[in-house]
């Protein structure tokens, strides 16, 4: 039995088993405790009691697609890349993000070779949100649906397809997600090889039809990168990748997840509602935030491109091509709840439970189950973050004096 201090969070509503429940939350050594075991087996009690003043306590948000923020671009190989990633991981604590996948857009091989060795999987703490591994979005994507990705860096799979991918990225050591276009020749073998290594394969920036998308899922793909964006629009005779949400060709026991940028710009609220109603358990909120998030309007970068921020709109400079977002995760959660009229529980799980299930880490993140990591948020009824905790320690709190 550990003699580490036990903290009891009381006067709160905890999100557990898809419901807000009026219970206390007990934490010791960074994990969530089962109070019954504590009382009956250890005859223990709390060392510290915290009054949560009727806050909602929810699992910390997990952002599986974030390209940067606060002037830092994860797709730029700089000498101080590490301090850049540290800055972003620190700043997103105030948005309720407790772990994330730094995302690289299509880049030349030299960028992957320089940047990927500087990304390491690590736990969160007072220094910032935890890093779950990189999300490599491209360069194996479709020219027609490249979005904000630079065309001259796009690649196809040659004869030794997987070796080709390895040579491009240099290493897969810290890679958690790869987004590719499944209609590309030889993509099936690549999907199988990545899946075998425990890497999540996401379909995106693609002109795939539904049967190509279904084949990719049968080979192991489990995610769709920013649904509706950079893919063929839904068509009733061939719904394309969007059709995966209601496909009957998904292997038994498997779930397809899909990312949505719920910022009010990338997806019309009606489209958000259609997706959510069709497949609520697969929806994963992502910010797709770029370097300009948290900065003033003007010119910023996204990998090899120059982008312009105008309000919440971000375009490739001189065009009307959307390029990532400047939305924060807590804003996306609130917008999603407002647009769909879903329950508070559903909105919170789309940013916590679902991304954890996608990455296969739901036994330790994304829930407040006993034994899980004590990464959680205190929120008010309007879903504004009041405080962020990682491993049971407060890492950010709203400054009430200035409000």
Coordinates of C-alpha atoms in Angstrom, one line a residue:
X1 CA 0.0 0.0 0.0
X2 CA 1.4 3.4 -1.0
X3 CA 1.7 6.2 1.5
X4 CA 1.6 8.8 -1.3
X5 CA -0.9 11.6 -0.6
X6 CA -4.5 11.0 -1.6
X7 CA -6.5 13.9 -3.1
X8 CA -10.3 14.0 -3.0
X9 CA -12.1 16.3 -5.4
X10 CA -15.6 16.8 -4.1
X11 CA -18.7 18.8 -5.0
X12 CA -18.4 18.0 -8.7
X13 CA -20.0 16.1 -11.5
X14 CA -17.7 13.5 -13.0
X15 CA -18.0 12.2 -16.6
X16 CA -17.9 8.4 -16.2
X17 CA -19.7 5.7 -18.3
X18 CA -21.0 8.3 -20.7
X19 CA -22.9 10.1 -17.9
X20 CA -22.2 13.1 -15.6
X21 CA -22.4 11.6 -12.1
X22 CA -22.4 13.3 -8.8
X23 CA -19.4 11.6 -7.2
X24 CA -16.1 12.5 -5.8
X25 CA -12.9 11.9 -7.7
X26 CA -10.0 10.3 -5.8
X27 CA -6.4 10.6 -7.0
X28 CA -3.1 9.1 -5.9
X29 CA 0.3 8.9 -7.6
X30 CA -1.1 10.3 -10.8
X31 CA -3.9 7.7 -11.1
X32 CA -7.6 7.6 -10.4
X33 CA -8.4 5.6 -7.3
X34 CA -11.3 3.3 -6.5
X35 CA -12.6 4.7 -3.2
X36 CA -14.2 1.5 -2.2
X37 CA -10.9 -0.3 -2.3
X38 CA -9.4 2.6 -0.4
X39 CA -12.0 2.5 2.4
X40 CA -12.4 -1.3 2.8
X41 CA -9.0 -2.8 1.9
X42 CA -6.7 0.0 3.1
X43 CA -8.9 1.7 5.6
X44 CA -7.5 4.9 4.0
X45 CA -8.9 8.4 3.7
X46 CA -8.0 11.6 1.8
X47 CA -5.0 13.7 2.8
X48 CA -6.3 16.7 0.8
X49 CA -9.9 17.7 0.0
X50 CA -10.6 20.1 -2.8
X51 CA -14.0 21.7 -3.3
X52 CA -14.7 21.9 -7.0
X53 CA -17.6 24.3 -6.6
X54 CA -20.0 22.2 -8.7
X55 CA -17.6 22.1 -11.7
X56 CA -17.8 19.4 -14.3
X57 CA -14.8 17.1 -14.2
X58 CA -14.0 15.5 -17.6
X59 CA -11.1 13.6 -19.1
X60 CA -8.4 15.8 -20.6
X61 CA -8.8 16.5 -24.4
X62 CA -6.6 14.6 -26.9
X63 CA -5.8 16.4 -30.2
X64 CA -4.6 14.0 -32.8
X65 CA -4.2 16.6 -35.5
X66 CA -2.4 19.8 -34.7
X67 CA 0.2 21.4 -37.0
X68 CA 1.5 24.0 -34.6
X69 CA 0.4 27.2 -32.9
X70 CA 1.7 30.4 -31.3
X71 CA 4.1 31.0 -34.1
X72 CA 5.5 27.4 -34.1
X73 CA 5.1 25.3 -37.2
X74 CA 5.8 21.5 -36.7
X75 CA 6.6 21.1 -40.4
X76 CA 9.6 23.5 -40.3
X77 CA 13.0 22.1 -39.5
X78 CA 14.5 24.7 -37.1
X79 CA 17.4 24.6 -34.7
X80 CA 15.1 25.3 -31.8
X81 CA 12.4 22.8 -32.8
X82 CA 12.3 21.3 -29.4
X83 CA 11.7 24.6 -27.7
X84 CA 8.9 25.2 -30.2
X85 CA 7.1 21.9 -29.4
X86 CA 7.6 22.7 -25.7
X87 CA 5.9 26.1 -26.2
X88 CA 2.9 24.7 -27.9
X89 CA 2.5 21.8 -25.4
X90 CA 2.6 24.4 -22.6
X91 CA 0.1 26.8 -24.2
X92 CA -2.5 24.3 -25.2
X93 CA -3.0 23.3 -21.5
X94 CA -5.3 26.3 -21.3
X95 CA -7.5 24.8 -24.1
X96 CA -7.9 21.6 -22.0
X97 CA -5.5 19.6 -24.2
X98 CA -3.6 17.1 -22.0
X99 CA -2.0 15.1 -24.8
X100 CA -1.6 15.5 -28.6
X101 CA 0.0 14.2 -31.8
X102 CA 2.2 16.9 -33.4
X103 CA 1.2 16.8 -37.1
X104 CA 3.5 17.4 -40.1
X105 CA 1.9 18.3 -43.4
X106 CA 3.5 17.2 -46.7
X107 CA 7.2 18.1 -46.6
X108 CA 10.4 17.2 -48.4
X109 CA 12.2 14.1 -47.0
X110 CA 14.9 16.3 -45.5
X111 CA 12.3 17.9 -43.2
X112 CA 11.1 14.5 -41.9
X113 CA 14.7 13.4 -41.4
X114 CA 15.4 16.5 -39.3
X115 CA 12.2 16.9 -37.4
X116 CA 11.1 13.3 -36.5
X117 CA 14.2 12.5 -34.4
X118 CA 13.3 15.6 -32.3
X119 CA 9.8 14.4 -31.5
X120 CA 9.7 12.0 -28.6
X121 CA 6.8 10.4 -26.9
X122 CA 6.5 11.7 -23.4
X123 CA 4.2 12.2 -20.5
X124 CA 2.5 15.5 -19.8
X125 CA 3.0 17.6 -16.7
X126 CA 3.5 21.2 -15.6
X127 CA 5.9 21.5 -18.6
X128 CA 3.0 20.9 -21.0
X129 CA 0.7 18.4 -22.6
X130 CA 1.9 14.8 -23.2
X131 CA 3.2 13.8 -26.7
X132 CA 1.6 10.6 -28.0
X133 CA 3.6 10.4 -31.3
X134 CA 3.7 12.2 -34.6
X135 CA 0.9 12.4 -37.1
X136 CA 2.3 12.4 -40.7
X137 CA -0.2 13.9 -43.1
X138 CA 1.2 13.2 -46.5
X139 CA 3.2 13.2 -48.8
X140 CA 1.4 10.1 -50.1
X141 CA -1.8 11.9 -51.0
X142 CA -3.8 12.9 -54.0
X143 CA -2.8 15.9 -56.2
X144 CA -6.5 16.6 -56.9
X145 CA -7.2 16.9 -53.2
X146 CA -3.9 18.3 -51.9
X147 CA -5.6 21.2 -50.1
X148 CA -2.9 23.3 -48.5
X149 CA -0.1 20.7 -49.2
X150 CA 2.7 21.7 -51.6
X151 CA 2.3 19.8 -54.9
X152 CA 6.0 19.6 -55.6
X153 CA 6.5 17.5 -52.4
X154 CA 3.7 14.9 -53.1
X155 CA 4.8 11.3 -53.7
X156 CA 3.4 8.1 -55.0
X157 CA 4.3 4.5 -53.9
X158 CA 7.0 3.0 -56.2
X159 CA 7.8 -0.7 -56.5
X160 CA 9.1 -1.2 -52.9
X161 CA 6.2 0.8 -51.5
X162 CA 6.9 0.4 -47.8
X163 CA 10.6 0.9 -48.2
X164 CA 9.8 4.0 -50.2
X165 CA 7.8 5.3 -47.2
X166 CA 10.5 4.5 -44.8
X167 CA 13.1 6.3 -46.9
X168 CA 10.9 9.3 -47.1
X169 CA 10.2 9.6 -43.4
X170 CA 13.6 8.2 -42.2
X171 CA 12.1 6.5 -39.2
X172 CA 8.8 5.5 -37.8
X173 CA 10.0 5.3 -34.1
X174 CA 7.7 8.1 -32.8
X175 CA 5.0 7.9 -35.4
X176 CA 1.4 7.3 -34.3
X177 CA -0.7 8.2 -37.4
X178 CA -0.1 8.3 -41.1
X179 CA -2.6 9.9 -43.4
X180 CA -2.5 8.6 -47.0
X181 CA -4.8 8.4 -50.1
X182 CA -6.0 4.8 -50.4
X183 CA -6.6 4.9 -54.1
X184 CA -2.9 5.0 -54.7
X185 CA -1.3 1.9 -56.3
X186 CA 0.3 -0.4 -53.7
X187 CA -1.3 1.5 -50.8
X188 CA -2.8 -1.8 -49.4
X189 CA 0.6 -3.3 -48.6
X190 CA 1.7 0.0 -47.0
X191 CA -1.5 0.0 -44.8
X192 CA -0.9 -3.6 -43.7
X193 CA 2.8 -2.9 -42.9
X194 CA 2.0 0.3 -40.9
X195 CA -0.9 -1.4 -39.1
X196 CA 1.4 -4.4 -38.2
X197 CA 3.7 -1.9 -36.5
X198 CA 0.8 -0.5 -34.4
X199 CA 0.6 2.7 -36.4
X200 CA -2.9 4.1 -37.1
X201 CA -3.6 4.6 -40.8
X202 CA -5.9 7.4 -41.7
X203 CA -7.5 8.0 -45.1
X204 CA -7.5 11.6 -46.4
X205 CA -6.6 14.1 -49.1
X206 CA -8.0 11.6 -51.5
X207 CA -10.3 11.0 -54.4
X208 CA -11.0 7.4 -53.3
X209 CA -14.4 5.8 -54.1
X210 CA -16.2 3.9 -51.4
X211 CA -14.9 0.4 -52.4
X212 CA -11.3 1.7 -52.3
X213 CA -12.0 3.1 -48.9
X214 CA -13.6 -0.1 -47.7
X215 CA -10.6 -2.1 -49.0
X216 CA -8.3 0.2 -47.1
X217 CA -10.3 -0.4 -43.9
X218 CA -10.2 -4.2 -44.5
X219 CA -6.4 -3.9 -44.6
X220 CA -6.3 -2.1 -41.3
X221 CA -7.1 1.7 -41.8
X222 CA -9.2 3.0 -38.9
X223 CA -9.4 6.8 -39.3
X224 CA -10.5 9.4 -41.7
X225 CA -8.6 12.7 -41.8
X226 CA -10.9 15.8 -41.4
X227 CA -14.1 14.3 -42.9
X228 CA -15.6 16.2 -45.9
X229 CA -12.4 18.3 -46.3
X230 CA -10.0 17.3 -49.1
X231 CA -12.1 14.4 -50.3
X232 CA -14.8 13.8 -53.0
X233 CA -18.1 15.3 -51.9
X234 CA -20.8 12.8 -50.9
X235 CA -22.6 11.4 -54.0
X236 CA -25.6 9.1 -53.6
X237 CA -24.4 6.6 -56.1
X238 CA -20.8 6.5 -54.8
X239 CA -20.5 8.2 -51.4
X240 CA -16.7 7.9 -51.4
X241 CA -14.8 8.0 -48.1
X242 CA -17.8 9.6 -46.4
X243 CA -19.7 6.4 -47.1
X244 CA -17.5 4.6 -44.5
X245 CA -19.7 6.1 -41.8
X246 CA -22.5 3.8 -42.7
X247 CA -20.7 1.0 -44.7
X248 CA -21.7 -2.6 -44.0
X249 CA -18.3 -3.8 -45.2
X250 CA -16.4 -2.9 -42.0
X251 CA -14.8 -6.0 -40.4
X252 CA -16.7 -7.3 -37.4
X253 CA -15.6 -5.7 -34.1
X254 CA -13.9 -2.8 -35.8
X255 CA -14.9 0.8 -35.7
X256 CA -14.0 3.5 -38.2
X257 CA -13.3 6.9 -36.6
X258 CA -13.3 10.2 -38.4
X259 CA -11.8 13.6 -37.5
X260 CA -13.9 16.7 -37.7
X261 CA -12.7 20.3 -37.6
X262 CA -15.6 21.8 -35.7
X263 CA -14.7 25.4 -36.0
X264 CA -17.7 26.7 -37.9
X265 CA -15.7 27.3 -41.0
X266 CA -14.3 23.9 -42.3
X267 CA -17.7 22.1 -42.1
X268 CA -21.2 23.6 -42.3
X269 CA -23.1 22.8 -39.1
X270 CA -25.6 20.7 -41.1
X271 CA -22.7 18.5 -42.4
X272 CA -21.5 18.2 -38.8
X273 CA -25.0 17.1 -37.8
X274 CA -25.3 14.6 -40.6
X275 CA -22.0 12.9 -39.7
X276 CA -22.7 12.9 -36.0
X277 CA -26.2 11.4 -36.5
X278 CA -24.9 8.7 -39.0
X279 CA -22.0 7.5 -36.8
X280 CA -21.8 9.2 -33.4
X281 CA -19.3 6.8 -31.8
X282 CA -16.7 7.5 -34.4
X283 CA -16.5 11.2 -34.2
X284 CA -13.2 12.6 -33.1
X285 CA -12.8 16.4 -32.7
X286 CA -9.5 17.7 -34.1
X287 CA -8.3 21.3 -34.3
X288 CA -6.0 21.0 -37.4
X289 CA -4.5 24.1 -35.8
X290 CA -1.5 25.7 -37.4
X291 CA 1.2 28.2 -36.4
X292 CA -1.2 31.1 -36.5
X293 CA -3.4 29.8 -33.7
X294 CA -3.1 32.1 -30.8
X295 CA -1.6 34.9 -32.9
X296 CA -2.9 38.1 -34.5
X297 CA -4.4 38.0 -38.1
X298 CA -1.8 38.3 -40.9
X299 CA 0.7 36.1 -42.6
X300 CA 2.1 32.9 -41.1
X301 CA 3.4 29.6 -42.3
X302 CA 2.1 26.1 -42.8
X303 CA 5.1 23.9 -43.7
X304 CA 6.3 25.1 -47.1
X305 CA 3.4 27.5 -47.7
X306 CA 2.6 31.0 -46.6
X307 CA -0.9 31.4 -45.2
X308 CA -3.1 34.3 -44.3
X309 CA -5.3 34.6 -41.2
X310 CA -8.4 36.6 -41.5
X311 CA -10.6 36.2 -38.4
X312 CA -11.2 32.5 -38.0
X313 CA -10.5 31.9 -41.8
X314 CA -7.1 30.8 -42.8
X315 CA -6.1 30.6 -46.5
X316 CA -3.0 29.9 -48.6
X317 CA -1.8 33.4 -49.3
X318 CA -3.4 34.9 -52.4
X319 CA -6.0 32.1 -52.7
X320 CA -9.3 31.0 -51.1
X321 CA -7.9 27.5 -50.3
X322 CA -8.5 26.8 -46.6
X323 CA -5.3 25.9 -44.8
X324 CA -5.7 24.4 -41.3
X325 CA -7.5 26.3 -38.6
X326 CA -6.8 28.7 -35.7
X327 CA -9.5 27.1 -33.6
X328 CA -8.7 25.8 -30.1
X329 CA -9.9 22.5 -28.9
X330 CA -12.3 23.9 -26.2
X331 CA -13.9 26.1 -28.9
X332 CA -14.4 23.1 -31.1
X333 CA -16.1 21.2 -28.3
X334 CA -18.4 24.1 -27.6
X335 CA -19.2 24.6 -31.3
X336 CA -19.9 20.9 -31.8
X337 CA -22.3 20.8 -28.9
X338 CA -24.1 24.0 -30.1
X339 CA -24.2 22.8 -33.7
X340 CA -25.5 19.3 -33.1
X341 CA -27.5 19.9 -29.9
X342 CA -25.8 16.8 -28.5
X343 CA -25.4 16.2 -24.8
X344 CA -22.5 17.7 -22.8
X345 CA -21.3 14.2 -22.3
X346 CA -21.2 13.4 -26.0
X347 CA -19.4 16.7 -26.8
X348 CA -16.7 16.0 -24.2
X349 CA -16.2 12.3 -25.2
X350 CA -15.6 13.4 -28.9
X351 CA -12.5 15.2 -27.7
X352 CA -11.3 12.6 -25.1
X353 CA -12.7 9.1 -25.2
X354 CA -13.0 8.7 -28.9
X355 CA -9.4 9.9 -29.8
X356 CA -8.1 7.5 -27.0
X357 CA -10.1 4.6 -28.5
X358 CA -8.7 5.5 -32.0
X359 CA -5.2 5.2 -30.7
X360 CA -5.9 2.2 -28.5
X361 CA -5.0 4.0 -25.3
X362 CA -8.4 4.1 -23.7
X363 CA -7.2 1.9 -20.8
X364 CA -5.1 4.8 -19.5
X365 CA -6.4 8.0 -21.2
X366 CA -9.7 9.5 -22.3
X367 CA -11.8 8.2 -19.3
X368 CA -12.0 8.7 -15.6
X369 CA -12.1 5.0 -14.9
X370 CA -10.3 3.6 -11.8
X371 CA -6.6 3.1 -12.7
X372 CA -6.6 5.6 -15.5
X373 CA -4.1 8.5 -15.7
X374 CA -5.5 11.4 -13.7
X375 CA -5.5 13.8 -16.7
X376 CA -8.7 15.8 -16.4
X377 CA -10.3 19.2 -16.7
X378 CA -12.6 21.3 -14.5
X379 CA -15.2 23.0 -16.7
X380 CA -18.2 25.2 -16.1
X381 CA -21.7 24.4 -17.5
X382 CA -20.9 26.3 -20.7
X383 CA -17.9 24.0 -21.2
X384 CA -15.3 26.7 -20.6
X385 CA -12.1 25.2 -19.1
X386 CA -11.4 26.4 -15.5
X387 CA -8.5 24.2 -14.7
X388 CA -6.3 21.5 -16.3
X389 CA -4.8 18.6 -14.4
X390 CA -2.2 16.1 -15.6
X391 CA -1.3 13.1 -13.4
X392 CA -3.4 14.6 -10.7
X393 CA -1.4 17.9 -10.6
X394 CA -2.9 21.2 -11.5
X395 CA -1.0 22.5 -14.6
X396 CA -3.2 25.4 -15.6
X397 CA -5.9 27.4 -13.9
X398 CA -8.1 30.3 -15.2
X399 CA -7.0 33.5 -13.6
X400 CA -10.2 34.7 -12.0
X401 CA -8.8 38.0 -10.8
X402 CA -8.5 39.3 -14.4
X403 CA -12.0 38.3 -15.4

